[in-house]
Short mmCIF file of C-alpha atoms in Angstrom, two decimals:
data_model
loop_
_atom_site.label_atom_id
_atom_site.label_comp_id
_atom_site.label_asym_id
_atom_site.label_seq_id
_atom_site.Cartn_x
_atom_site.Cartn_y
_atom_site.Cartn_z
CA ASP A 276 22.54 27.19 -39.13
CA SER A 277 19.84 29.76 -38.34
CA GLY A 278 21.75 31.24 -35.41
CA VAL A 279 18.91 30.43 -32.99
CA THR A 280 19.95 27.96 -30.30
CA GLN A 281 17.52 25.84 -28.34
CA THR A 282 18.35 23.58 -25.41
CA PRO A 283 17.84 20.81 -24.59
CA LYS A 284 17.19 18.97 -27.88
CA HIS A 285 15.24 16.22 -26.16
CA LEU A 286 13.45 16.09 -22.84
CA ILE A 287 11.71 13.09 -21.34
CA THR A 288 9.72 13.52 -18.17
CA ALA A 289 6.60 12.34 -16.38
CA THR A 290 3.10 13.72 -15.97
CA GLY A 291 2.79 16.38 -13.29
CA GLN A 292 6.38 17.55 -13.64
CA ARG A 293 7.75 20.97 -14.63
CA VAL A 294 10.33 21.70 -17.32
CA THR A 295 12.14 24.73 -18.69
CA LEU A 296 13.06 25.14 -22.33
CA ARG A 297 15.72 27.66 -23.29
CA CYS A 298 16.23 29.75 -26.40
CA SER A 299 19.07 32.05 -27.45
CA PRO A 300 18.04 34.28 -30.35
CA ARG A 301 20.20 35.39 -33.25
CA SER A 302 22.57 38.18 -32.44
CA GLY A 303 20.74 41.50 -32.73
CA ASP A 304 17.23 40.06 -32.82
CA LEU A 305 14.98 41.62 -30.19
CA SER A 306 11.85 39.54 -30.83
CA VAL A 307 11.49 35.96 -29.64
CA TYR A 308 8.54 33.74 -30.48
CA TRP A 309 7.55 30.31 -29.16
CA TYR A 310 5.60 27.77 -31.21
CA GLN A 311 4.28 24.28 -30.51
CA GLN A 312 4.07 21.54 -33.11
CA SER A 313 2.07 18.49 -32.09
CA LEU A 314 2.03 15.28 -34.12
CA ASP A 315 1.00 15.90 -37.74
CA GLN A 316 0.00 19.47 -36.98
CA GLY A 317 1.26 22.80 -38.22
CA LEU A 318 3.12 25.11 -35.91
CA GLN A 319 0.90 26.88 -33.39
CA PHE A 320 1.94 30.24 -31.96
CA LEU A 321 2.26 30.38 -28.18
CA ILE A 322 3.79 33.71 -27.16
CA GLN A 323 6.02 36.57 -28.33
CA TYR A 324 8.48 38.74 -26.43
CA TYR A 325 10.10 41.92 -27.67
CA ASN A 326 13.11 43.32 -25.83
CA GLY A 327 12.04 41.78 -22.54
CA GLU A 328 8.35 42.64 -22.73
CA GLU A 329 5.48 40.31 -23.59
CA ARG A 330 4.15 41.42 -26.97
CA ALA A 331 1.49 38.91 -27.98
CA LYS A 332 -0.14 35.75 -26.72
CA GLY A 333 -1.60 32.90 -28.70
CA ASN A 334 -3.13 29.62 -27.59
CA ILE A 335 -0.88 29.28 -24.56
CA LEU A 336 -2.18 27.29 -21.61
CA GLU A 337 -2.19 28.88 -18.15
CA ARG A 338 0.18 26.09 -17.06
CA PHE A 339 2.75 27.52 -19.48
CA SER A 340 4.69 30.73 -18.99
CA ALA A 341 7.63 32.43 -20.60
CA GLN A 342 10.03 35.28 -20.07
CA GLN A 343 12.78 37.10 -21.92
CA PHE A 344 15.84 38.14 -19.97
CA PRO A 345 18.02 41.29 -20.30
CA ASP A 346 20.52 39.36 -22.45
CA LEU A 347 17.51 38.56 -24.72
CA HIS A 348 17.52 34.82 -24.19
CA SER A 349 14.10 33.38 -23.43
CA GLU A 350 12.74 30.51 -21.38
CA LEU A 351 9.47 28.66 -21.74
CA ASN A 352 8.24 27.03 -18.54
CA LEU A 353 5.78 24.18 -18.73
CA SER A 354 4.25 22.91 -15.48
CA SER A 355 1.80 20.23 -14.32
CA LEU A 356 2.67 18.40 -17.52
CA GLU A 357 0.07 16.21 -19.20
CA LEU A 358 0.46 13.53 -21.86
CA GLY A 359 -0.99 15.93 -24.44
CA ASP A 360 1.87 18.36 -23.91
CA SER A 361 4.18 15.99 -25.77
CA ALA A 362 5.26 17.97 -28.82
CA LEU A 363 8.05 19.81 -30.55
CA TYR A 364 8.58 23.30 -29.17
CA PHE A 365 10.26 25.79 -31.49
CA CYS A 366 11.71 29.16 -30.75
CA ALA A 367 12.14 31.79 -33.45
CA SER A 368 13.68 35.25 -33.48
CA SER A 369 13.54 38.23 -35.79
CA VAL A 370 14.53 41.84 -36.21
CA ALA A 371 11.73 44.40 -36.25
CA GLU A 372 11.09 43.98 -39.98
CA GLY A 373 11.98 40.61 -41.37
CA PRO A 374 11.35 36.89 -41.42
CA GLN A 375 11.43 34.77 -38.31
CA HIS A 376 14.34 32.36 -38.04
CA PHE A 377 13.82 29.13 -36.16
CA GLY A 378 15.89 26.97 -33.90
CA ASP A 379 15.93 23.19 -34.24
CA GLY A 380 13.39 22.75 -31.48
CA THR A 381 13.08 20.81 -28.24
CA ARG A 382 11.27 17.49 -28.43
CA LEU A 383 9.30 17.01 -25.21
CA SER A 384 8.06 13.53 -24.38
CA ILE A 385 5.75 12.99 -21.43
CA LEU A 386 5.58 9.43 -20.10
CA ASP B 227 -10.31 28.20 -37.89
CA GLN B 228 -7.63 27.45 -40.48
CA GLN B 229 -6.60 30.83 -41.84
CA VAL B 230 -3.76 29.42 -43.95
CA LYS B 231 -4.43 26.25 -45.89
CA GLN B 232 -2.20 23.90 -47.82
CA ASN B 233 -4.61 21.46 -49.38
CA SER B 234 -2.03 19.06 -50.81
CA PRO B 235 -0.39 16.99 -48.07
CA SER B 236 2.13 15.58 -50.54
CA LEU B 237 3.59 16.15 -53.99
CA SER B 238 6.00 14.09 -56.09
CA VAL B 239 7.99 15.68 -58.92
CA GLN B 240 10.63 14.37 -61.29
CA GLU B 241 14.11 15.79 -60.83
CA GLY B 242 14.70 18.72 -63.20
CA ARG B 243 11.01 19.55 -63.56
CA ILE B 244 9.08 22.38 -61.91
CA SER B 245 7.60 21.92 -58.44
CA ILE B 246 4.56 24.06 -57.65
CA LEU B 247 3.33 24.26 -54.07
CA ASN B 248 0.07 26.05 -53.33
CA CYS B 249 -1.33 27.90 -50.36
CA ASP B 250 -4.65 29.67 -49.71
CA TYR B 251 -5.48 32.13 -46.97
CA THR B 252 -8.66 33.67 -45.62
CA ASN B 253 -7.50 36.63 -43.53
CA SER B 254 -7.38 39.83 -45.61
CA MET B 255 -5.28 41.50 -42.92
CA PHE B 256 -2.22 39.39 -43.77
CA ASP B 257 0.42 41.59 -45.40
CA TYR B 258 3.48 39.36 -45.42
CA PHE B 259 3.77 35.80 -46.66
CA LEU B 260 6.63 33.36 -46.23
CA TRP B 261 7.68 29.90 -47.27
CA TYR B 262 9.69 27.66 -44.98
CA LYS B 263 11.34 24.34 -45.72
CA LYS B 264 11.69 21.71 -43.02
CA TYR B 265 13.85 18.60 -42.86
CA PRO B 266 13.23 15.95 -40.18
CA ALA B 267 14.78 16.75 -36.79
CA GLU B 268 15.48 20.34 -37.83
CA GLY B 269 13.63 23.61 -37.42
CA PRO B 270 11.88 25.35 -40.32
CA THR B 271 14.32 27.17 -42.59
CA PHE B 272 13.23 30.43 -44.15
CA LEU B 273 13.18 30.22 -47.96
CA ILE B 274 11.51 33.25 -49.48
CA SER B 275 8.91 35.86 -48.65
CA ILE B 276 6.64 38.36 -50.35
CA SER B 277 4.96 41.52 -49.22
CA SER B 278 1.31 42.06 -50.06
CA ILE B 279 2.25 45.06 -52.21
CA LYS B 280 4.01 42.76 -54.68
CA ASP B 281 2.78 39.91 -56.83
CA LYS B 282 6.08 38.14 -57.46
CA ASN B 283 9.40 37.64 -55.75
CA GLU B 284 12.28 35.60 -57.10
CA ASP B 285 15.39 34.20 -55.46
CA GLY B 286 17.45 31.83 -57.55
CA ARG B 287 15.45 28.68 -58.27
CA PHE B 288 12.60 29.83 -56.01
CA THR B 289 9.78 32.15 -57.05
CA VAL B 290 6.74 33.06 -54.99
CA PHE B 291 3.60 34.38 -56.65
CA LEU B 292 0.83 36.20 -54.79
CA ASN B 293 -2.72 36.63 -56.09
CA LYS B 294 -4.43 38.87 -53.56
CA SER B 295 -7.82 38.82 -55.21
CA ALA B 296 -7.87 35.03 -55.01
CA LYS B 297 -6.11 34.98 -51.61
CA HIS B 298 -3.68 32.48 -53.07
CA LEU B 299 0.07 32.12 -53.20
CA SER B 300 2.32 29.58 -54.78
CA LEU B 301 5.97 28.59 -54.62
CA HIS B 302 7.71 27.50 -57.81
CA ILE B 303 10.97 25.59 -57.69
CA VAL B 304 12.81 25.30 -61.00
CA PRO B 305 14.60 23.04 -61.64
CA SER B 306 13.73 20.66 -58.81
CA GLN B 307 16.66 18.89 -57.18
CA PRO B 308 16.81 15.86 -54.86
CA GLY B 309 17.87 18.11 -51.96
CA ASP B 310 14.55 19.93 -52.30
CA SER B 311 12.75 16.91 -50.83
CA ALA B 312 11.33 18.22 -47.55
CA VAL B 313 8.14 19.51 -45.97
CA TYR B 314 7.22 23.02 -47.11
CA PHE B 315 5.18 25.33 -44.91
CA CYS B 316 3.38 28.41 -46.05
CA ALA B 317 3.02 31.12 -43.37
CA ALA B 318 1.51 34.58 -43.10
CA ASN B 319 1.38 37.49 -40.70
CA PHE B 320 0.63 41.18 -40.41
CA GLY B 321 2.45 43.91 -38.51
CA ASN B 322 5.42 41.63 -37.82
CA GLU B 323 3.34 39.66 -35.35
CA LYS B 324 2.88 35.93 -34.93
CA LEU B 325 3.11 33.66 -37.95
CA THR B 326 0.09 31.61 -38.91
CA PHE B 327 1.22 28.40 -40.58
CA GLY B 328 -0.37 25.99 -42.98
CA THR B 329 -0.14 22.27 -42.23
CA GLY B 330 2.61 21.69 -44.80
CA THR B 331 3.17 19.85 -48.07
CA ARG B 332 5.66 17.00 -48.26
CA LEU B 333 7.62 17.38 -51.51
CA THR B 334 9.44 14.35 -52.88
CA ILE B 335 11.81 14.78 -55.82
CA ILE B 336 12.18 11.59 -57.81
CA PRO B 337 15.67 11.09 -59.32
#
C-alpha cells in the first residue's frame, strides 16, 4: 500500500461528458502529480501541484484541468470527453526530495 | 521524443538466476533515476533509485547501476523469484520535477 488513494477505481461514461478524478496523497507529501497511461504506452506526465500551487505542466489538453485543495487532496477534471481519452490515470505524491509514490489509478472508459 | 528508452519489451529468466533490465536515456539534465515495478490493476511501486552522483545503489536483491558516460542504467535482481514477474519501468527526472518513463519491460520468472 503506497498510501496514495485514488477514487473511483473505474469510471465508464460517454463522449462529451465531464468527469472528476480524485487523489489523496500520502500523509505529509506536498507534491501531487497526475499521469496518463494509454494502451501499451508508458506513463505520460500531465500536471504537478505543490502545496496548492500549479508547479509544472506536461502534455495536458485544454479540456483537462486540475487543482490541489488546502487539505492537499487533488482533483483532475476531464471535460468534453472523447474516445481517445480512455486510459488509466495515475496520481503520485512525494516529499520535496524523494521518489514519487503512486496510487492504483482510475481506469476511464469512454463509450 | 523518447528521452528514456527500454528497448526490450520482454525478458524471461529462470528462477534463482540473475535478471538484468536495461534502460537508456538521452537527456543529460537528468539527475535522478528510478525503477518501478507494476503488477496488473495496480499502480507502479517504487523499487530503487540512484542519484547521478553515484554509479551503484543496492537494496537487498536489487542493485541499480548507472553509467553516465554511456547514458545507461540497469537493474539487477539476484536471485530472481516468481513474485518478481511484473512490468518494470525505468524513470528519470531532474530537480524533483516530473518523471519521464520508459515504455517498460515485462519480466517473467520461470519456475
